[in-house]
Every structure is written in C-alpha cells, then in structure tokens.
mmCIF file of C-alpha atoms in Angstrom:
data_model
loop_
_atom_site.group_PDB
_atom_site.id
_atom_site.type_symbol
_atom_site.label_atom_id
_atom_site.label_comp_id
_atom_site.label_asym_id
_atom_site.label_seq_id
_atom_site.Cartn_x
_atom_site.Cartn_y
_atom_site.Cartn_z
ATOM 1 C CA UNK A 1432 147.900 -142.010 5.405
ATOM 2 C CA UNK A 1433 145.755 -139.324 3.922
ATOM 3 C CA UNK A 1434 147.073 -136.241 2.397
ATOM 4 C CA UNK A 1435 145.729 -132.607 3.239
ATOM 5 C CA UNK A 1436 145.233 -130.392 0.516
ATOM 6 C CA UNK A 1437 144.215 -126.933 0.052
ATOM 7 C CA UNK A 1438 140.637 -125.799 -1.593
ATOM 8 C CA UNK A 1439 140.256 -124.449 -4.864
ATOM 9 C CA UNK A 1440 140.056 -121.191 -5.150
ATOM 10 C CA UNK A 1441 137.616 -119.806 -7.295
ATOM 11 C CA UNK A 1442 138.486 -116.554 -9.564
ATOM 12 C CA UNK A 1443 135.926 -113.910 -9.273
ATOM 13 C CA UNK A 1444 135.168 -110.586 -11.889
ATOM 14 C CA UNK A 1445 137.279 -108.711 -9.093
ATOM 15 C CA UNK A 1446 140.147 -110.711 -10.152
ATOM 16 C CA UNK A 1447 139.415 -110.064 -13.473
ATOM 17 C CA UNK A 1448 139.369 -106.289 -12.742
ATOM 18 C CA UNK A 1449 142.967 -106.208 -11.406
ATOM 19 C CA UNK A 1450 144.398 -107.629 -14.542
ATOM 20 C CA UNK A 1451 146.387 -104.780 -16.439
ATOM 21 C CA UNK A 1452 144.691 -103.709 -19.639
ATOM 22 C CA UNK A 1453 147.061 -105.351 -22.865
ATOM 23 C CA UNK A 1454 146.728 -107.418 -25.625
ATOM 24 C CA UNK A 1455 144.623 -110.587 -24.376
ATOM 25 C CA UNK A 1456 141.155 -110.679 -23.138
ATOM 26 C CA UNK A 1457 140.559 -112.735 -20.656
ATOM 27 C CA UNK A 1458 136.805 -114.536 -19.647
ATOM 28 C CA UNK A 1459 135.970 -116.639 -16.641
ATOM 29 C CA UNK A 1460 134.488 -119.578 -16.976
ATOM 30 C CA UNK A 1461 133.820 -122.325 -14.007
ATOM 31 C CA UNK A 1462 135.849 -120.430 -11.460
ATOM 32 C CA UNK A 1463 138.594 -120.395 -13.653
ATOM 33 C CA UNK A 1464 140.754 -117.082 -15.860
ATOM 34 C CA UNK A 1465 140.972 -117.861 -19.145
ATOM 35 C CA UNK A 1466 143.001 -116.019 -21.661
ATOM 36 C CA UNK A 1467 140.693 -115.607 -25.330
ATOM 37 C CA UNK A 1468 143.304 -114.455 -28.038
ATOM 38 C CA UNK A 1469 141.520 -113.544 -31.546
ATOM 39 C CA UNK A 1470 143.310 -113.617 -34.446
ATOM 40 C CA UNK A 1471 143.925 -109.971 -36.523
ATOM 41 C CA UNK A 1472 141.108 -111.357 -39.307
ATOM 42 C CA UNK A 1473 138.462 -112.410 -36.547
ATOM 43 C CA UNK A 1474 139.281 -108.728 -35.094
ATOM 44 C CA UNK A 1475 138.981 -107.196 -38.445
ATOM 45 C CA UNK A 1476 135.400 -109.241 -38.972
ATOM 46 C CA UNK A 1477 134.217 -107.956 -35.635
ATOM 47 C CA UNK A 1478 135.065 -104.483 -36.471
ATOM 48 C CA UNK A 1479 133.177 -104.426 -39.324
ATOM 49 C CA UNK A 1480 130.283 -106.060 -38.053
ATOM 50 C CA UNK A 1481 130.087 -103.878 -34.822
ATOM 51 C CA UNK A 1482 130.501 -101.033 -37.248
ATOM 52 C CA UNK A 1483 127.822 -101.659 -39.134
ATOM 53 C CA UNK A 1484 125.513 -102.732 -36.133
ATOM 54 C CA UNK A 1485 126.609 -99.125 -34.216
ATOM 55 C CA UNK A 1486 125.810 -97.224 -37.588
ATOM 56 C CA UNK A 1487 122.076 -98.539 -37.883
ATOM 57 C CA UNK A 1488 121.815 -98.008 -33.754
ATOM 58 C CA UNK A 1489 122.978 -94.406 -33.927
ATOM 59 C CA UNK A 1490 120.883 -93.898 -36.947
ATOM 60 C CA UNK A 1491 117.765 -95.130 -35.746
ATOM 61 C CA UNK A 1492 118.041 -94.286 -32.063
ATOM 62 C CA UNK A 1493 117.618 -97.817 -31.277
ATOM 63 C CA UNK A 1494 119.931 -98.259 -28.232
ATOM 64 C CA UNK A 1495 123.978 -98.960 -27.625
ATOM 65 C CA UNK A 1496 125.957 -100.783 -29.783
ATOM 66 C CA UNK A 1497 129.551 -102.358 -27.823
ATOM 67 C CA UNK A 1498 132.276 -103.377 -29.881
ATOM 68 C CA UNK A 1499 134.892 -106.051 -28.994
ATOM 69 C CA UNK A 1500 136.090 -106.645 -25.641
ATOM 70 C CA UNK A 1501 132.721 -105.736 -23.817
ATOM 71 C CA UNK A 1502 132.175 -108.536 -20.416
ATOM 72 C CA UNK A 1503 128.899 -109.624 -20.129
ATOM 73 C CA UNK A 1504 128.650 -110.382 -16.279
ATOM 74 C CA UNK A 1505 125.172 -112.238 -16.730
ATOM 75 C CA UNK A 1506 125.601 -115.835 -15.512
ATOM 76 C CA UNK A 1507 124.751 -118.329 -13.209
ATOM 77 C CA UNK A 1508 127.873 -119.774 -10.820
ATOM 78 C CA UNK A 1509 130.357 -120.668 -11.826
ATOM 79 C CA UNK A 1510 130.270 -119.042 -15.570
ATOM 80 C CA UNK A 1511 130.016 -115.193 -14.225
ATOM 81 C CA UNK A 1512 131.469 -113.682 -17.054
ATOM 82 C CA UNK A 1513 132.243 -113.794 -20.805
ATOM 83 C CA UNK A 1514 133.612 -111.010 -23.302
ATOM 84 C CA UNK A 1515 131.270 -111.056 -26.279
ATOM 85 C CA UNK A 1516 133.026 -109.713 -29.867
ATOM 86 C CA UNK A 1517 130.507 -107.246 -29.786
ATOM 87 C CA UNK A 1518 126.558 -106.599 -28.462
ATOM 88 C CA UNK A 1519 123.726 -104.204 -28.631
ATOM 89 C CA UNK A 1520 121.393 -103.502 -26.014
ATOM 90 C CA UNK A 1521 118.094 -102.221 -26.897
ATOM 91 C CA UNK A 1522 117.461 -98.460 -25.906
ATOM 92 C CA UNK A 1523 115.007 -98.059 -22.246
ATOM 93 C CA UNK A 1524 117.105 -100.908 -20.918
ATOM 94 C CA UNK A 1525 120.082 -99.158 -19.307
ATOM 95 C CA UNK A 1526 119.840 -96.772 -16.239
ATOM 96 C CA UNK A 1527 119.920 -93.243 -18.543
ATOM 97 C CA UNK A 1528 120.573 -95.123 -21.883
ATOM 98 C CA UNK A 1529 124.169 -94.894 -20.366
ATOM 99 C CA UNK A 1530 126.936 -97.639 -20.703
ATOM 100 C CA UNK A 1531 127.663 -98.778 -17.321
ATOM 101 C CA UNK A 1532 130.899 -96.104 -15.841
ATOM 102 C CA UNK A 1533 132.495 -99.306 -14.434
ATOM 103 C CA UNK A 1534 132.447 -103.245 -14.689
ATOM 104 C CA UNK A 1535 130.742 -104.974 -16.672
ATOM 105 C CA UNK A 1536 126.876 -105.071 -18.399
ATOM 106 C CA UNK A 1537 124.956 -107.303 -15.826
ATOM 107 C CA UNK A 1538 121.818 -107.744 -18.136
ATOM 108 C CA UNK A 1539 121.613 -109.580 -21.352
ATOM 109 C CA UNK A 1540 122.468 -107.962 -24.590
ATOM 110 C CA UNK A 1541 119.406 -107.785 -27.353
ATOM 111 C CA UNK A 1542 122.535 -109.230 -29.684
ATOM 112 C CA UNK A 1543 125.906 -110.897 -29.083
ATOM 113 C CA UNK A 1544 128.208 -111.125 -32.176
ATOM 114 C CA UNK A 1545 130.797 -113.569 -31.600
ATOM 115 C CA UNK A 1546 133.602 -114.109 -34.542
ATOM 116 C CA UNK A 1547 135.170 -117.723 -34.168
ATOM 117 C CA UNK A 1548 138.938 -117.534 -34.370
ATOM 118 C CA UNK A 1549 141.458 -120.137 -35.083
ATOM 119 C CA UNK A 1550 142.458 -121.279 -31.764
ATOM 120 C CA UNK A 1551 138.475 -121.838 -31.367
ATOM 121 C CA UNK A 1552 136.956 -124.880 -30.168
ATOM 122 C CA UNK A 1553 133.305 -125.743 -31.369
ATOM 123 C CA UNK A 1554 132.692 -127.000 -28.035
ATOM 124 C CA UNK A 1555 133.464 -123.975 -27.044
ATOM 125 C CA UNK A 1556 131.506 -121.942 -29.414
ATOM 126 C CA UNK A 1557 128.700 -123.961 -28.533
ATOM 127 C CA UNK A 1558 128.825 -123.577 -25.092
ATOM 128 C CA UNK A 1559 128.976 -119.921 -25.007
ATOM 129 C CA UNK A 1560 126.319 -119.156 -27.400
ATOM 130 C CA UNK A 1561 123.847 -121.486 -25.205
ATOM 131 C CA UNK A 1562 125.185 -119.600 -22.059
ATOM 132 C CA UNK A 1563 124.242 -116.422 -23.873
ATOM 133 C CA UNK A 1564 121.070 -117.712 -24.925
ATOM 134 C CA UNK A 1565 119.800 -118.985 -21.287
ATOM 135 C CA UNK A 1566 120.526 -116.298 -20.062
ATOM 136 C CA UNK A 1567 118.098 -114.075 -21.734
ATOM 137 C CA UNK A 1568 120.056 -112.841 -25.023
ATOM 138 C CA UNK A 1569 117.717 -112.259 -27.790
ATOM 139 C CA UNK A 1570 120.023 -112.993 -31.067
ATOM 140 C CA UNK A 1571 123.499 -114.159 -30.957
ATOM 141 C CA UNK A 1572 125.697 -114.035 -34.275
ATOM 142 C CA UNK A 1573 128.286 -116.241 -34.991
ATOM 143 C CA UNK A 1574 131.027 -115.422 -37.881
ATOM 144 C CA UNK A 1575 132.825 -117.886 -38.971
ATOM 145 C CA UNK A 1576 135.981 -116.717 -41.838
ATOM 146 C CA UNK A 1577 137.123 -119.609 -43.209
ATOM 147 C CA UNK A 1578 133.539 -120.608 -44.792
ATOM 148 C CA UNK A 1579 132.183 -116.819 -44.735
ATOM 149 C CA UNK A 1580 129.106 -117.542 -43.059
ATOM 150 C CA UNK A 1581 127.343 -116.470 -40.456
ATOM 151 C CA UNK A 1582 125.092 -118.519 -37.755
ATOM 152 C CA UNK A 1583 122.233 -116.311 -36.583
ATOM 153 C CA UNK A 1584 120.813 -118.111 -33.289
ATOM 154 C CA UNK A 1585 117.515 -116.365 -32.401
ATOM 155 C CA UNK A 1586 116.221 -117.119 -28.840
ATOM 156 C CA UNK A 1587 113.018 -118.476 -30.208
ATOM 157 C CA UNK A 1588 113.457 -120.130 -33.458
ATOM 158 C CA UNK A 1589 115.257 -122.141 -35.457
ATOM 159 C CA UNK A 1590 119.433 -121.127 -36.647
ATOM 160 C CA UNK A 1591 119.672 -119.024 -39.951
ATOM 161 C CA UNK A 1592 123.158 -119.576 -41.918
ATOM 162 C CA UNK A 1593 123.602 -116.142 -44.512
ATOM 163 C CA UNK A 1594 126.552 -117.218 -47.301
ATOM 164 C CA UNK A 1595 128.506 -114.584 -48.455
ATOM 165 C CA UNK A 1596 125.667 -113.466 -51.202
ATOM 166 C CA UNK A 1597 122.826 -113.208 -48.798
ATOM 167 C CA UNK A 1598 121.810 -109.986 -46.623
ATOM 168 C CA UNK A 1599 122.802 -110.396 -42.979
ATOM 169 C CA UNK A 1600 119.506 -108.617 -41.301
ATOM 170 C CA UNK A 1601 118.792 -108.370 -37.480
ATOM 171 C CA UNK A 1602 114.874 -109.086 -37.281
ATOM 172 C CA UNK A 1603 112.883 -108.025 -34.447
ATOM 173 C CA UNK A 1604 116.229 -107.567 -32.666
ATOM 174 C CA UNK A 1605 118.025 -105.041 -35.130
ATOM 175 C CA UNK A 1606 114.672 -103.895 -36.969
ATOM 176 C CA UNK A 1607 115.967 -101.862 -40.402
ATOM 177 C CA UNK A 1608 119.611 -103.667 -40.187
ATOM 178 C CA UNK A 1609 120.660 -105.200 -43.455
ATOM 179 C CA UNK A 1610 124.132 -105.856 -44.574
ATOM 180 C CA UNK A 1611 125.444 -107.773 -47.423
ATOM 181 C CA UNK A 1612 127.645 -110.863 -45.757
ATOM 182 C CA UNK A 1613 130.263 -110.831 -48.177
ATOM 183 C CA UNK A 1614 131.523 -107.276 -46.863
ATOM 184 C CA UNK A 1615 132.190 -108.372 -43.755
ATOM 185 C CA UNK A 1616 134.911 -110.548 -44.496
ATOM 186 C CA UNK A 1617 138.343 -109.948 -45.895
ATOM 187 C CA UNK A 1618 138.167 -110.318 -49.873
ATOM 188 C CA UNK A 1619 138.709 -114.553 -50.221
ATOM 189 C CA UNK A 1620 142.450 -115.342 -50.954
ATOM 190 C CA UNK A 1621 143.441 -114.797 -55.282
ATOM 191 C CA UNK A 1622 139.917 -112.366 -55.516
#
C-alpha cells in the first residue's frame, strides 16, 4: 500500500519578510528558514569592521557601506538569500546611490564581511563565501576571533590571511582602506 504525502513547501524572501524584527537573523538557504545567531564578540568584530569600512566610504565618496544584518537576495534557486555581517557596494551601482527603501540588495556587493561565530560550521563558512563569490561579489572577508585573522577571498586571485600585526587593506575593491587587524578584535584574554 503506498502512502500519500504532501509536497515540500519551499520558503520564499516573502516569508522571510513577515518574520517580526528581534534578536535572530534569519537566512534561507535550499528552500529552507534558517535562524543565524552571532555571538556578542562576532557582533562587536563586525561593528568595528563595518565601521571602519563606512568611515573610508563616506570619506572618499566611494559608495554605501551596510553593516550587519543586510540580505543579499542575489542567488540562484534554491539559495535566494543570505544576511552578510556587513557589505559595500561601489558608488554608480545603485538606482540614485540610494539603499534600496524595501527588501533586500538584489546585486552583488563589491565586499561581504562575514565574522565566523561559535555556533559556525566551516562547511558552512565555506559554502557561503563561494555562493557570494559566484555570484559576482568582488572581495569577501572572513574574521575569524579565536585565531585573530582574517581570510580575504578576492574573486580573482588567490586567499590573503592578515594576523593581528598586519594591515587589513581592501585593494581594488576598497582603494585607500587600511586598518591595522589587531584593532578589530577584542584585546586577547590576560593583555
């Protein structure tokens, strides 16, 4: 005897949308909600990145910088839609040099920081930043607090990892960025 059973359903960004704004962040990936919790040091990391990243970009005229919590709606089925830690998109690519009044940015970010937090898989990671990466991002950061490094994945060469001493720059993406890597993170535990 064969058993009847209903489709999937599939979430969409809509479904997203009708979530009430609180304390998770939610992506979906495959069809499917998921809930992305960061932990109050990966927030405090992105902060100061973004921070740093919006400083050069309203200093130089360079574009929009996005902090934490910004979807990215730029994905093939069934991955529609990720929330990066924070981006940049260069200036000349927005309608008006405007952030979009509603929804999500539908074209890729010049840069996509991304601060792994402990509940982090490096599948995961992985996955996203070559999803960010096919799709047409330019430069995605990684931050990673326990080791205090940071993974800079450009689109078209090799990864750069900048310790703690080095000077975190943004290339051809970011042109005049430079911040020491060290400030970014919290002060290391008995410093």
């Amino acid at each position: 005897m064969a058993t009847l059973t209903a489709p999937l359903t599939r979430a969409t960004p809509a479904d997203l949308e009708m979530i009430p704004d609180g304390e998770a962040r939610y992506e979906l990936i495959d069809g499917e909600i998921r809930e992305r919790n960061m932990s109050a040091e990966s927030n405090f990391i992105s902060n100061k990145i973004n921070t740093q990243v919006d400083l050069q970009v309203t200093r130089s005229g360079l574009g929009l910088a996005f902090g934490e919590g910004c979807g990215i709606q730029i994905f093939p089925e069934p991955n529609p839609l990720r929330v990066s830690d924070g981006a940049f998109v260069a200036a000349g690519r927005l309608p008006g040099d405007r952030p979009p009044a509603t929804g999500y940015l539908r074209l890729a970010p010049d840069l996509v920081v991304e601060v792994v937090s402990p509940n982090d898989l490096t599948y995961e990671i992985d996955r996203k930043i070559a999803d960010y990466l096919a799709a047409g991002v330019r430069l995605v950061w990684v931050a990673h607090p326990e080791t205090r490094l940071i993974y800079a994945y450009p689109a078209a060469a090799p990864v750069h990892v900048y310790g703690p001493e080095d000077d975190l720059d943004g290339g051809d993406v970011l042109p005049g960025f430079s911040v020491r890597v060290a400030s970014l993170f919290p002060a290391p535990a008995g410093a």
